[in-house]
Short mmCIF file of C-alpha atoms in Angstrom, two decimals:
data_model
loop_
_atom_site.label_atom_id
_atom_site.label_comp_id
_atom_site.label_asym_id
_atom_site.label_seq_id
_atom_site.Cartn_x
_atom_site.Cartn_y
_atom_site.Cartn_z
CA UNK P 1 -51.23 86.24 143.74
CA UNK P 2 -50.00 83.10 141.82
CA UNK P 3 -51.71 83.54 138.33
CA UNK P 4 -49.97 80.45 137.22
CA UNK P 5 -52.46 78.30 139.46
CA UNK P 6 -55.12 79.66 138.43
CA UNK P 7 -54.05 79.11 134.39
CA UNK P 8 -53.38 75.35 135.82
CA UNK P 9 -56.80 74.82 137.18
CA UNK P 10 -58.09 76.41 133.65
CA UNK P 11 -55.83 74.05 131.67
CA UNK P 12 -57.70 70.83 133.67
CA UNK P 13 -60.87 72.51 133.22
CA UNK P 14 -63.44 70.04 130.94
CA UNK P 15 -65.55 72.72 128.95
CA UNK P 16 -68.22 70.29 127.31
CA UNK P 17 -71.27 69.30 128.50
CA UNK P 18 -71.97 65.41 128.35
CA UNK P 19 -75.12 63.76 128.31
CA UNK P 20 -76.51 60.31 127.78
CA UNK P 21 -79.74 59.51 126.36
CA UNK P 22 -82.73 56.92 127.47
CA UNK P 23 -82.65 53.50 126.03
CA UNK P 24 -85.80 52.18 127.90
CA UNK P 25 -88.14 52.12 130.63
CA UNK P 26 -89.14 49.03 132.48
CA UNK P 27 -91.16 49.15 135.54
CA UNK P 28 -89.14 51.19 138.34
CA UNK P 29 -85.97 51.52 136.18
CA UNK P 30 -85.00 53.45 133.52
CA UNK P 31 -81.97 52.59 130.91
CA UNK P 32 -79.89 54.51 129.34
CA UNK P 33 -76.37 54.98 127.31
CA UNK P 34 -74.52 57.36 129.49
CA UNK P 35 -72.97 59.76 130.64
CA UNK P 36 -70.53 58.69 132.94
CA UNK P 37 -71.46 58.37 136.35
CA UNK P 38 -71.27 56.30 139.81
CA UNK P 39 -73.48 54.78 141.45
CA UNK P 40 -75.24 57.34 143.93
CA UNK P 41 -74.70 60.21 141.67
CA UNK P 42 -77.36 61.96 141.04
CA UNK P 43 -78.58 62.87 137.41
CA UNK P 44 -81.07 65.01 135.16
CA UNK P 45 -83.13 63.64 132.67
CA UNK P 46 -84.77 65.80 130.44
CA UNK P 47 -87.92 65.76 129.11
CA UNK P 48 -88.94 66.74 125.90
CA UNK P 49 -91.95 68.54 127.30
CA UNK P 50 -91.51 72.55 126.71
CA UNK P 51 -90.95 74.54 129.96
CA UNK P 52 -90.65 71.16 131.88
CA UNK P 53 -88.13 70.64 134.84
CA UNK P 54 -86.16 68.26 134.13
CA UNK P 55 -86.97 65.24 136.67
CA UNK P 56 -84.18 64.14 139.08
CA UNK P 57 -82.95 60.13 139.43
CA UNK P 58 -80.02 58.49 140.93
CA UNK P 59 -77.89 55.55 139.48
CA UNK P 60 -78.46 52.55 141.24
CA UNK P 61 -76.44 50.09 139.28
CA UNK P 62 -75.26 49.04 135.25
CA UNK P 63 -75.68 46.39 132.99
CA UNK P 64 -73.27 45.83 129.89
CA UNK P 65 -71.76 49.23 130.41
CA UNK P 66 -75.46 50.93 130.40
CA UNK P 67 -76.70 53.23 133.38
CA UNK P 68 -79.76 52.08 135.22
CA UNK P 69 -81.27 55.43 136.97
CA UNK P 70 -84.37 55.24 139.13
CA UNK P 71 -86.37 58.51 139.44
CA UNK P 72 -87.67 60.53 142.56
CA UNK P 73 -90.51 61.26 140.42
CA UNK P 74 -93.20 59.50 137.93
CA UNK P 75 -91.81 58.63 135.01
CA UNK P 76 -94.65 59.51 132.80
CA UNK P 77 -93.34 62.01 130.78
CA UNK P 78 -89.82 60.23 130.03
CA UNK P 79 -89.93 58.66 126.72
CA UNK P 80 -86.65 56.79 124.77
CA UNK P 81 -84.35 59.49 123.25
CA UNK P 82 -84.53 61.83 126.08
CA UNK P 83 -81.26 63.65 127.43
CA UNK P 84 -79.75 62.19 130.46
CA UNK P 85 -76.96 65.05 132.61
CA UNK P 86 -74.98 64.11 135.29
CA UNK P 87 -74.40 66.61 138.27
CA UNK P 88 -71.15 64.49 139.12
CA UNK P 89 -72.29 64.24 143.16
CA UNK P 90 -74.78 62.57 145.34
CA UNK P 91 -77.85 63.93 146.82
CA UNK P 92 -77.43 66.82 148.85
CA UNK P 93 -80.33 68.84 151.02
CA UNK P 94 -80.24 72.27 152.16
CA UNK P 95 -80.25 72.14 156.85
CA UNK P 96 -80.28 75.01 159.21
CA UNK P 97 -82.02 76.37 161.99
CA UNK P 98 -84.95 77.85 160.00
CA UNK P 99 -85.27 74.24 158.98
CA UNK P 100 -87.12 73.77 162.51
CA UNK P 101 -91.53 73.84 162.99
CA UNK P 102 -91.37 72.84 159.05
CA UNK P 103 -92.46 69.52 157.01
CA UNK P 104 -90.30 69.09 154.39
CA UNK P 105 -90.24 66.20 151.75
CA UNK P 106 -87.20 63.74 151.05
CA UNK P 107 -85.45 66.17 149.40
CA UNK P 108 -85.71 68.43 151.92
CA UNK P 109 -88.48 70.78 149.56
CA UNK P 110 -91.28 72.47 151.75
CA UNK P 111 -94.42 70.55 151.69
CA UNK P 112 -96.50 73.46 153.12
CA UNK P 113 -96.31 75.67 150.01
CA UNK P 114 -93.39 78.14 151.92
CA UNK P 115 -90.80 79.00 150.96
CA UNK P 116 -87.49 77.65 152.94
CA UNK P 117 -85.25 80.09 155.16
CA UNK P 118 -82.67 81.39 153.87
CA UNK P 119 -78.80 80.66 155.14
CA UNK P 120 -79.39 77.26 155.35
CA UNK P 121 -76.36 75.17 154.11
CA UNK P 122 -75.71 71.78 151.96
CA UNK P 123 -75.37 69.09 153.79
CA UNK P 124 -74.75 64.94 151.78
CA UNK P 125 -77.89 63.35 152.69
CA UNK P 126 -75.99 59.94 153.15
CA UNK P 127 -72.85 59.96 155.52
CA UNK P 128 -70.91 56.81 157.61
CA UNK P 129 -72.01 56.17 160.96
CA UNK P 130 -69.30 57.33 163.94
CA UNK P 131 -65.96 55.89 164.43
CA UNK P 132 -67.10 53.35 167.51
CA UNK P 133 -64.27 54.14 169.32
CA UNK P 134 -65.34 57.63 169.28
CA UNK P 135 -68.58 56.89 170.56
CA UNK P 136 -69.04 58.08 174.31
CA UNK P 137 -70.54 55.61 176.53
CA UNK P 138 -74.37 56.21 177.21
CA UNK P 139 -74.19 57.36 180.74
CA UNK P 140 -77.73 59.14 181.28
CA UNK P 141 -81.08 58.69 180.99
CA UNK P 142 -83.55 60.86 178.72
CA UNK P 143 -87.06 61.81 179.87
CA UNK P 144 -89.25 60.55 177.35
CA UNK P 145 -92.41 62.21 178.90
CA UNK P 146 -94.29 58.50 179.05
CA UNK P 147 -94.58 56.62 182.61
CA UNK P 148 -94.17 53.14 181.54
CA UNK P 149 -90.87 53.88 179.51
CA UNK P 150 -89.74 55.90 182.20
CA UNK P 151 -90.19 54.13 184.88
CA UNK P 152 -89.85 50.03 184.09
CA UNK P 153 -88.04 50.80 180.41
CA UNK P 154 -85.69 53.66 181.44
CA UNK P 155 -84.10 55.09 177.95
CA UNK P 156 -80.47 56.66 177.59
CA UNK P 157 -79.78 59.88 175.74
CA UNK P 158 -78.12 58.16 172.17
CA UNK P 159 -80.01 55.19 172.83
CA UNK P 160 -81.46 53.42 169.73
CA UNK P 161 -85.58 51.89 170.08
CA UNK P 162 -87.58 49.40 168.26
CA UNK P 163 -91.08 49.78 168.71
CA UNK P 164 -92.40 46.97 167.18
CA UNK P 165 -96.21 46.96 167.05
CA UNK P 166 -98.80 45.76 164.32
CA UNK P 167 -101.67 48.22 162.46
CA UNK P 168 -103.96 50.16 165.07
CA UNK P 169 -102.28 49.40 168.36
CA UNK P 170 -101.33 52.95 168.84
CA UNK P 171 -97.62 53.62 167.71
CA UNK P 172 -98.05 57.32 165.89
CA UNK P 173 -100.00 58.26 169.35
CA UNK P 174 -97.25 57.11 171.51
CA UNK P 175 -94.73 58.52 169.25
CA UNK P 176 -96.36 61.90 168.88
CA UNK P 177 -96.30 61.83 173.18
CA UNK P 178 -92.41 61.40 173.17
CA UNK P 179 -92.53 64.12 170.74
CA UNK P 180 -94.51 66.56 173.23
CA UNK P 181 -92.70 65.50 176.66
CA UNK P 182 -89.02 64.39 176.05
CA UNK P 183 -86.63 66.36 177.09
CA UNK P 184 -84.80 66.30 174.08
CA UNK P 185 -83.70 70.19 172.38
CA UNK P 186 -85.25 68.67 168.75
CA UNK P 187 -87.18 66.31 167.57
CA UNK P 188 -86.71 64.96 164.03
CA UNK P 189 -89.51 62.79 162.55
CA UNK P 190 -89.85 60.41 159.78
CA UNK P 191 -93.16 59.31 158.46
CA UNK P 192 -92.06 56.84 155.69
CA UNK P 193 -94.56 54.91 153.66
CA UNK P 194 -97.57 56.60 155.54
CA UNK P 195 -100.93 57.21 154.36
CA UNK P 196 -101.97 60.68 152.51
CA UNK P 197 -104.52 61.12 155.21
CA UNK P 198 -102.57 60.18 158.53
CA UNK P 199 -99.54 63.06 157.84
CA UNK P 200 -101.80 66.02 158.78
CA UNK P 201 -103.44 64.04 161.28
CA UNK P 202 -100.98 63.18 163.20
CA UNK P 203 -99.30 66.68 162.61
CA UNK P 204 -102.07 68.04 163.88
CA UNK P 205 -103.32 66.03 166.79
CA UNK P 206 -100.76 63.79 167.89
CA UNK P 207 -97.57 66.13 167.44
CA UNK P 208 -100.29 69.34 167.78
CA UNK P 209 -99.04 73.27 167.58
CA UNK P 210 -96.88 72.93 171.01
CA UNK P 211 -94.84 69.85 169.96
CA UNK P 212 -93.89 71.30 166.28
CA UNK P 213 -92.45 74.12 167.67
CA UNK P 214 -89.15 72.44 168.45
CA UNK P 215 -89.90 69.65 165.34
CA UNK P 216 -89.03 68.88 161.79
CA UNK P 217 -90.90 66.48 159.90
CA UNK P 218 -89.78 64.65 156.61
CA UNK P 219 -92.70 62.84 154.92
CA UNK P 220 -92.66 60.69 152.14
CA UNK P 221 -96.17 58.96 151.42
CA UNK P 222 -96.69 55.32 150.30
CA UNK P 223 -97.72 57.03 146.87
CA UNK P 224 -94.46 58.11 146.00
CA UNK P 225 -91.32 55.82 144.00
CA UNK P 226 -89.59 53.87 146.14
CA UNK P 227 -85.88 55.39 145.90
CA UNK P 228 -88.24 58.73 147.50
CA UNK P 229 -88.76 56.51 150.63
CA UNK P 230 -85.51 55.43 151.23
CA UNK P 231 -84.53 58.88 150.88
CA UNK P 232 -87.22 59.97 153.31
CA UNK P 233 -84.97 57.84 155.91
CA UNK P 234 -81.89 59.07 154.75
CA UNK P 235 -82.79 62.84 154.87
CA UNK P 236 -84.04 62.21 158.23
CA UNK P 237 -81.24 60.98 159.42
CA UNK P 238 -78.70 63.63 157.52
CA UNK P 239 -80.56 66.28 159.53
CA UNK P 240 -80.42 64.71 162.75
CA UNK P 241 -76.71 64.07 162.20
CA UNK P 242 -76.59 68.06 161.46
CA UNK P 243 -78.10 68.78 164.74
CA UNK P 244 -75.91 66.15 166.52
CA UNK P 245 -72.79 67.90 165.12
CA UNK P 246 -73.81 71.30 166.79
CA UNK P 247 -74.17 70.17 170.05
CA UNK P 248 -78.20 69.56 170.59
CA UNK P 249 -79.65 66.48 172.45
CA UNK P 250 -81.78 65.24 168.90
CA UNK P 251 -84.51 62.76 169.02
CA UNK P 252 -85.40 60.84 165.74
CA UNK P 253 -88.44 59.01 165.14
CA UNK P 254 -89.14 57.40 162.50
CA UNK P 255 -92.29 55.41 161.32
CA UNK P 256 -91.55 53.16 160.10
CA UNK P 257 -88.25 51.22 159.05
CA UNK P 258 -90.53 48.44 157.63
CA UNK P 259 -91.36 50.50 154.66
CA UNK P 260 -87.75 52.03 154.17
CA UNK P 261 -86.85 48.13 154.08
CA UNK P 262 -89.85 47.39 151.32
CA UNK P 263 -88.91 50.49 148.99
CA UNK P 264 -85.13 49.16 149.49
CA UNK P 265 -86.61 45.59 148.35
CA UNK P 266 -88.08 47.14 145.61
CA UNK P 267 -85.05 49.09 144.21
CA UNK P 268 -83.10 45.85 144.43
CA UNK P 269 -85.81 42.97 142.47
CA UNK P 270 -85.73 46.48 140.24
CA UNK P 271 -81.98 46.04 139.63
CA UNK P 272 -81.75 42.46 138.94
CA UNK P 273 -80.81 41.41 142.74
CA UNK P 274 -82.37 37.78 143.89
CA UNK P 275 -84.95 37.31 146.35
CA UNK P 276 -83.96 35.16 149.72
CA UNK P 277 -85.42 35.89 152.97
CA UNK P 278 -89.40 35.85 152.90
CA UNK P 279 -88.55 37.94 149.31
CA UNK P 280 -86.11 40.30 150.91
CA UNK P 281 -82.91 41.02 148.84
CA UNK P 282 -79.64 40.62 150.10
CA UNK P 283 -78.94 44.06 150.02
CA UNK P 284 -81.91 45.36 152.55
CA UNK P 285 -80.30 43.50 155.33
CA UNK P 286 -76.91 45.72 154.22
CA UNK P 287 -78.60 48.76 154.08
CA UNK P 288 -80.27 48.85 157.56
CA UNK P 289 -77.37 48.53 159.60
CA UNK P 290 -75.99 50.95 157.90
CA UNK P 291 -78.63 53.47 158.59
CA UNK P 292 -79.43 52.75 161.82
CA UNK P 293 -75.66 52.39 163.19
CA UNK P 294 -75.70 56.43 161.97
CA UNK P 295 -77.61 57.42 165.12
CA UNK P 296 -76.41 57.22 168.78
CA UNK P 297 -74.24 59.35 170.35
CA UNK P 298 -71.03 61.14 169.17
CA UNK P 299 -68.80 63.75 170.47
CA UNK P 300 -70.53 66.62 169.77
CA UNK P 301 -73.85 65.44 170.88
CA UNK P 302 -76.28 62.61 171.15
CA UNK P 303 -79.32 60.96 168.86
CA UNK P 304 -82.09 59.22 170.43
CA UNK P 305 -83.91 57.22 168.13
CA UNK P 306 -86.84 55.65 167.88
CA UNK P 307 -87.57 53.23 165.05
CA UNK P 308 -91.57 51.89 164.25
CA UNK P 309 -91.07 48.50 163.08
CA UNK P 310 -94.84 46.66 161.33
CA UNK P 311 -94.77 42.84 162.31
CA UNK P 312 -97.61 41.41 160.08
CA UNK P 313 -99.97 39.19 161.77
CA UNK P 314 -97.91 40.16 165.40
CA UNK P 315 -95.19 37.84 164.21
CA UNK P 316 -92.50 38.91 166.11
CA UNK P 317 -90.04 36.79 164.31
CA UNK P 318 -90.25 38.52 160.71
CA UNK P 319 -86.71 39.50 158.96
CA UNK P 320 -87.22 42.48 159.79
CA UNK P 321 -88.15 42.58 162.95
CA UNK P 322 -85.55 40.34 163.43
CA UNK P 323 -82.56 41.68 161.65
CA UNK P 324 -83.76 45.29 163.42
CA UNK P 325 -83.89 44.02 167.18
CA UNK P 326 -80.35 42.54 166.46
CA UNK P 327 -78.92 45.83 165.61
CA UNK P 328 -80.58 48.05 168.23
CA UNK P 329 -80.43 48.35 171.77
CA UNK P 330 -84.16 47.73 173.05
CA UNK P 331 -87.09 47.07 171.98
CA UNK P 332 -90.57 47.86 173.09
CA UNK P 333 -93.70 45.53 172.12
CA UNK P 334 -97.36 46.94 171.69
CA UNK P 335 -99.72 44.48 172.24
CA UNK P 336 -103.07 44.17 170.54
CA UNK P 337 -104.36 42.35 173.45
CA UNK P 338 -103.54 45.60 175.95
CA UNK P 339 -104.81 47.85 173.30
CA UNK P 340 -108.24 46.31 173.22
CA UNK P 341 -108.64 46.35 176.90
CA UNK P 342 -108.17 50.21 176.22
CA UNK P 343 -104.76 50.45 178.25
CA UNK P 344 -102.57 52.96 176.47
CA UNK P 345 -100.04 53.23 175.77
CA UNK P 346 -100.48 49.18 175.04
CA UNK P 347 -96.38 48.58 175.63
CA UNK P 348 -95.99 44.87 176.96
CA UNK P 349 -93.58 45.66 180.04
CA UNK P 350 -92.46 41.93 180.34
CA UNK P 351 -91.55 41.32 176.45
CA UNK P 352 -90.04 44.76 176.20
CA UNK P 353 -86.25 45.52 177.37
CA UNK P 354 -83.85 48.75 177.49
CA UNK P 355 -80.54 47.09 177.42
CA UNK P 356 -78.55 50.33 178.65
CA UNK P 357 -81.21 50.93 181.51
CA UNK P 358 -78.76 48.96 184.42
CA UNK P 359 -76.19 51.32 183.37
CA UNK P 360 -77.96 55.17 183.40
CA UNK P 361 -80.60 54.64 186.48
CA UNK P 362 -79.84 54.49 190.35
CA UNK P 363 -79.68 51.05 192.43
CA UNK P 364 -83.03 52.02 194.43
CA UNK P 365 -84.72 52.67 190.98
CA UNK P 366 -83.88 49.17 189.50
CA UNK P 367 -85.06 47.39 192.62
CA UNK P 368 -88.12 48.70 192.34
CA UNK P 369 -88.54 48.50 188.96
CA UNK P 370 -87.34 44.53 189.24
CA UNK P 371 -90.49 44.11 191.90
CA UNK P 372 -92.85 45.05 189.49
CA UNK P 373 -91.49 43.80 186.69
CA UNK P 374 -91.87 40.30 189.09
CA UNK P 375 -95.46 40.96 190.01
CA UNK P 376 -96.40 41.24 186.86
CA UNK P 377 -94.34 38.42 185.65
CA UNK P 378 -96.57 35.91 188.69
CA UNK P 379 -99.97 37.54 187.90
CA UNK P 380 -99.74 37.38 184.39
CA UNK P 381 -98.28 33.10 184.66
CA UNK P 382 -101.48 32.31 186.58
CA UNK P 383 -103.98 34.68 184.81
CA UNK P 384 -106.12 31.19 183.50
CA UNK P 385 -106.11 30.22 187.28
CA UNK P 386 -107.11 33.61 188.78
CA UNK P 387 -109.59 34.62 185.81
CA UNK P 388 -111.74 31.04 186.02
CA UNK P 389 -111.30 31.37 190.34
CA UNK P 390 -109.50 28.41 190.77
CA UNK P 391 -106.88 29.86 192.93
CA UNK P 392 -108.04 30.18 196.34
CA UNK P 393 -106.42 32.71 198.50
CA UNK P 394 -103.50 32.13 200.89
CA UNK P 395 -102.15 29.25 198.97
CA UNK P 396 -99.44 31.56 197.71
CA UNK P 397 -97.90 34.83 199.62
CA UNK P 398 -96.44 35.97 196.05
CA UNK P 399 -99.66 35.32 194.37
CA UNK P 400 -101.67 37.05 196.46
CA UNK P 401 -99.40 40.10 196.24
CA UNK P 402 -99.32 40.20 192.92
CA UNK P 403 -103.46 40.09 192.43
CA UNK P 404 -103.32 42.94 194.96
CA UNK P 405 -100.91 45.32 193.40
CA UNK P 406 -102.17 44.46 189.68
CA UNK P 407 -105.22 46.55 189.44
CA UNK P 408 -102.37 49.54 191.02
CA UNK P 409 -99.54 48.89 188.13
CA UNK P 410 -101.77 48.69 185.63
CA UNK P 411 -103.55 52.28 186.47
CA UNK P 412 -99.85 53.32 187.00
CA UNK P 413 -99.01 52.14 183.29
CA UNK P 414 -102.06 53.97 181.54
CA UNK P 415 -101.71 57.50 180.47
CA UNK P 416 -103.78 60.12 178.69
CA UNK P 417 -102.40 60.88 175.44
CA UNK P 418 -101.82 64.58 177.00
CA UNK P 419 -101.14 63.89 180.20
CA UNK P 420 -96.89 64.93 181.33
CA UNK P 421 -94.93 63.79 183.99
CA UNK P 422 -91.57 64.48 184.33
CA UNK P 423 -88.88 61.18 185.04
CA UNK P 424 -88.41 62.10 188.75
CA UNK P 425 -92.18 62.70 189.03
CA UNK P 426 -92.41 59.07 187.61
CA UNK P 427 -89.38 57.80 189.53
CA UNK P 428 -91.61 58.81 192.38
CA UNK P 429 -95.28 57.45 191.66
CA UNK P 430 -93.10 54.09 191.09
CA UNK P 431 -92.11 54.06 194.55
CA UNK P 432 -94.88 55.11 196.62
CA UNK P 433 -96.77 52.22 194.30
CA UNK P 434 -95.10 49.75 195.57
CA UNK P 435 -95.18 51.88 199.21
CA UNK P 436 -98.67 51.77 199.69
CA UNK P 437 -99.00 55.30 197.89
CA UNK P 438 -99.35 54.26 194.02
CA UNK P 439 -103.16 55.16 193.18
#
């Protein structure tokens, strides 16, 4: 043994304890003069409240030399004076196999009252998305357990999803029926910016007892500080990324990326950045490329993810929904109209796309999905005419075919929220629709 290094290390050793100490507190942020840290480090502030935790923040920019910190907590009980420690690293959350059938918050703390597994093991909560030229191709397809992605809106394993869709049109249902009938070895789901109420609900009814099993969920509720939300995303992410790196087929849902991009808005009117798009800061439309580029597939594995994305009003053309369908590669539209005719899942076939489905599905399977996507396309361009029975029969061979496959298609496209069919059992019913066999 070298003693010598060990006297070296020693030498370089810093033995005293620095802290700052809390200038103010102004809305979301909190000042203070020092200690020194970077920005994404997280520190400790303490309270002067006896037998008090002290209450965790991050620093998310300076001003003349001072720290701004926002907290993952209230702030309540922070007043000016109060000690401010750095831990000298960024956020890091305890993953593992015992993580999976738990719900665990953005820091990766059990929500359920349990205590966490043990050998679980630290892993940095945010982490740089894959070289792309170590990306593998996506090369085949995923069974997501729903016949009208499966069929006309074939998904790849590592593909990335928008499911854009306003309030009520059924998104958490359709996401808790991936959840149930993919394929995939784990889900991972996000429920960012969600009501109190809805995370046990849709725990319980749309994931149920069978789809936990093989499920972790990460909540953060719309109650909680924004830089908690973001994290939400983040966490979500770091533990799909975990999974990824062993080897498992992961699918991550999260609902939604709207509300990551609103706590992210937040955090930056917070830290003195301008408003510009619709009230958006410059630096939301940095960070979500940035987070969603960290999914897809790798070497090691793949991550499938599916994103929610709220358009308000069904304005498709919102920043966000806008910057979000740039960056992934699909998108599938829910359609208030189909929802109150009671088809569900309410997915728009014609204004949704999966732009990796030519490359992952067979020849015979795109025909076939092409001639439905066209019947569709010529029913629904003379609905008016059809509806008020101004087009007369025979005028039109293509017409006519499409009013008498419609009524087939669109029993093909509903599905009971626990009904399963497999992709090949889907591939199938697709063919024998257009076959004569489709019920």
């Amino acid at each position: 043994m070298n003693i010598s290094n060990y006297h070296a290390v020693i030498a370089q050793t810093d033995t005293h304890k620095r802290y700052g100490k809390v200038l103010r507190v102004v809305g979301l942020m909190i000042e203070s003069q020092g200690p020194a840290a970077n920005v994404g480090e997280v520190c400790y502030i303490h309270t002067s409240t006896a037998n008090k935790a002290p209450i965790l923040s991050e620093v998310v920019g300076f001003n003349n030399e001072k720290i701004i910190l926002m907290p993952y907590a209230e702030v309540t009980e922070i007043g000016p004076g109060c000690l401010v420690e750095s831990t000298g690293k960024p956020l890091s959350i305890k993953i593992g196999r015992g993580l999976i059938g738990k719900v665990v918050d953005s820091l990766g703390k059990s929500l359920d009252e349990t205590m966490l597994p043990k050998g679980l093991s630290n892993y940095l909560t945010e982490q740089s998305p894959p070289n792309p030229m170590l990306r593998p191709p996506i090369e085949e397809p995923i069974q997501v357990g729903v016949k009208a992605i499966d069929s006309l809106l074939t998904v790849g394993k590592g593909q990335r999803i928008g499911i854009f869709a306003g309030s009520g049109v059924g998104k958490s249902t359709l996401l808790g029926m991936i959840a149930r009938n993919s394929s995939a070895d784990i889900n991972v789901i996000a429920l960012i910016g969600e009501r109190g109420r809805e995370v046990r609900e849709f725990i319980e009814k749309d994931l149920g007892e069978e789809g936990l099993k093989k499920t972790i969920v990460v909540v953060a509720t719309s109650d909680q500080p924004a830089l908690m939300r973001i994290k939400g995303a983040y966490t979500a992410t770091a533990i799909s990324e975990y999974f990824r790196d062993l080897g498992y087929q992961v699918n991550l849902m999260m609902d939604s990326v709207t509300r990551v991009a609103m706590a992210q808005r937040e955090i930056g009117l917070a830290t003195g950045e301008p408003p510009t798009t619709k009230g958006y800061t410059p630096s939301v439309f940095a960070t979500l490329p940035k987070l969603l580029e960290r999914t897809g597939t790798n070497l090691h594995g793949t991550i499938t993810a599916f994103y929610t994305v709220l358009v308000d009003g069904d304005d498709m053309n919102e920043p966000i929904a806008d910057t979000v369908r740039g960056i992934l590669d699909g998108h599938f539209v829910m359609d208030r109209k189909l929802a109150e005719r009671g088809q569900f899942p309410a997915i728009n076939i014609l204004k949704s796309i999966s732009r990796v489905m030519t490359q992952i599905t067979a020849e015979e399977h795109q025909e076939t999905a092409l001639q439905i996507r066209s019947l569709l396309a010529t029913y629904e361009e003379n609905n008016e005419l059809i509806q008020i029975g101004a087009y007369k029969r025979g005028t039109n061979q293509e017409i006519d075919r499409a009013i008498s496959f419609y009524p087939k298609i669109q029993a093909f496209l509903k599905q009971e929220i626990l009904e399963y069919k497999t992709l090949d059992e889907t591939i199938d019913l697709m063919k024998a629709l257009l076959n004569g066999g489709g019920k």
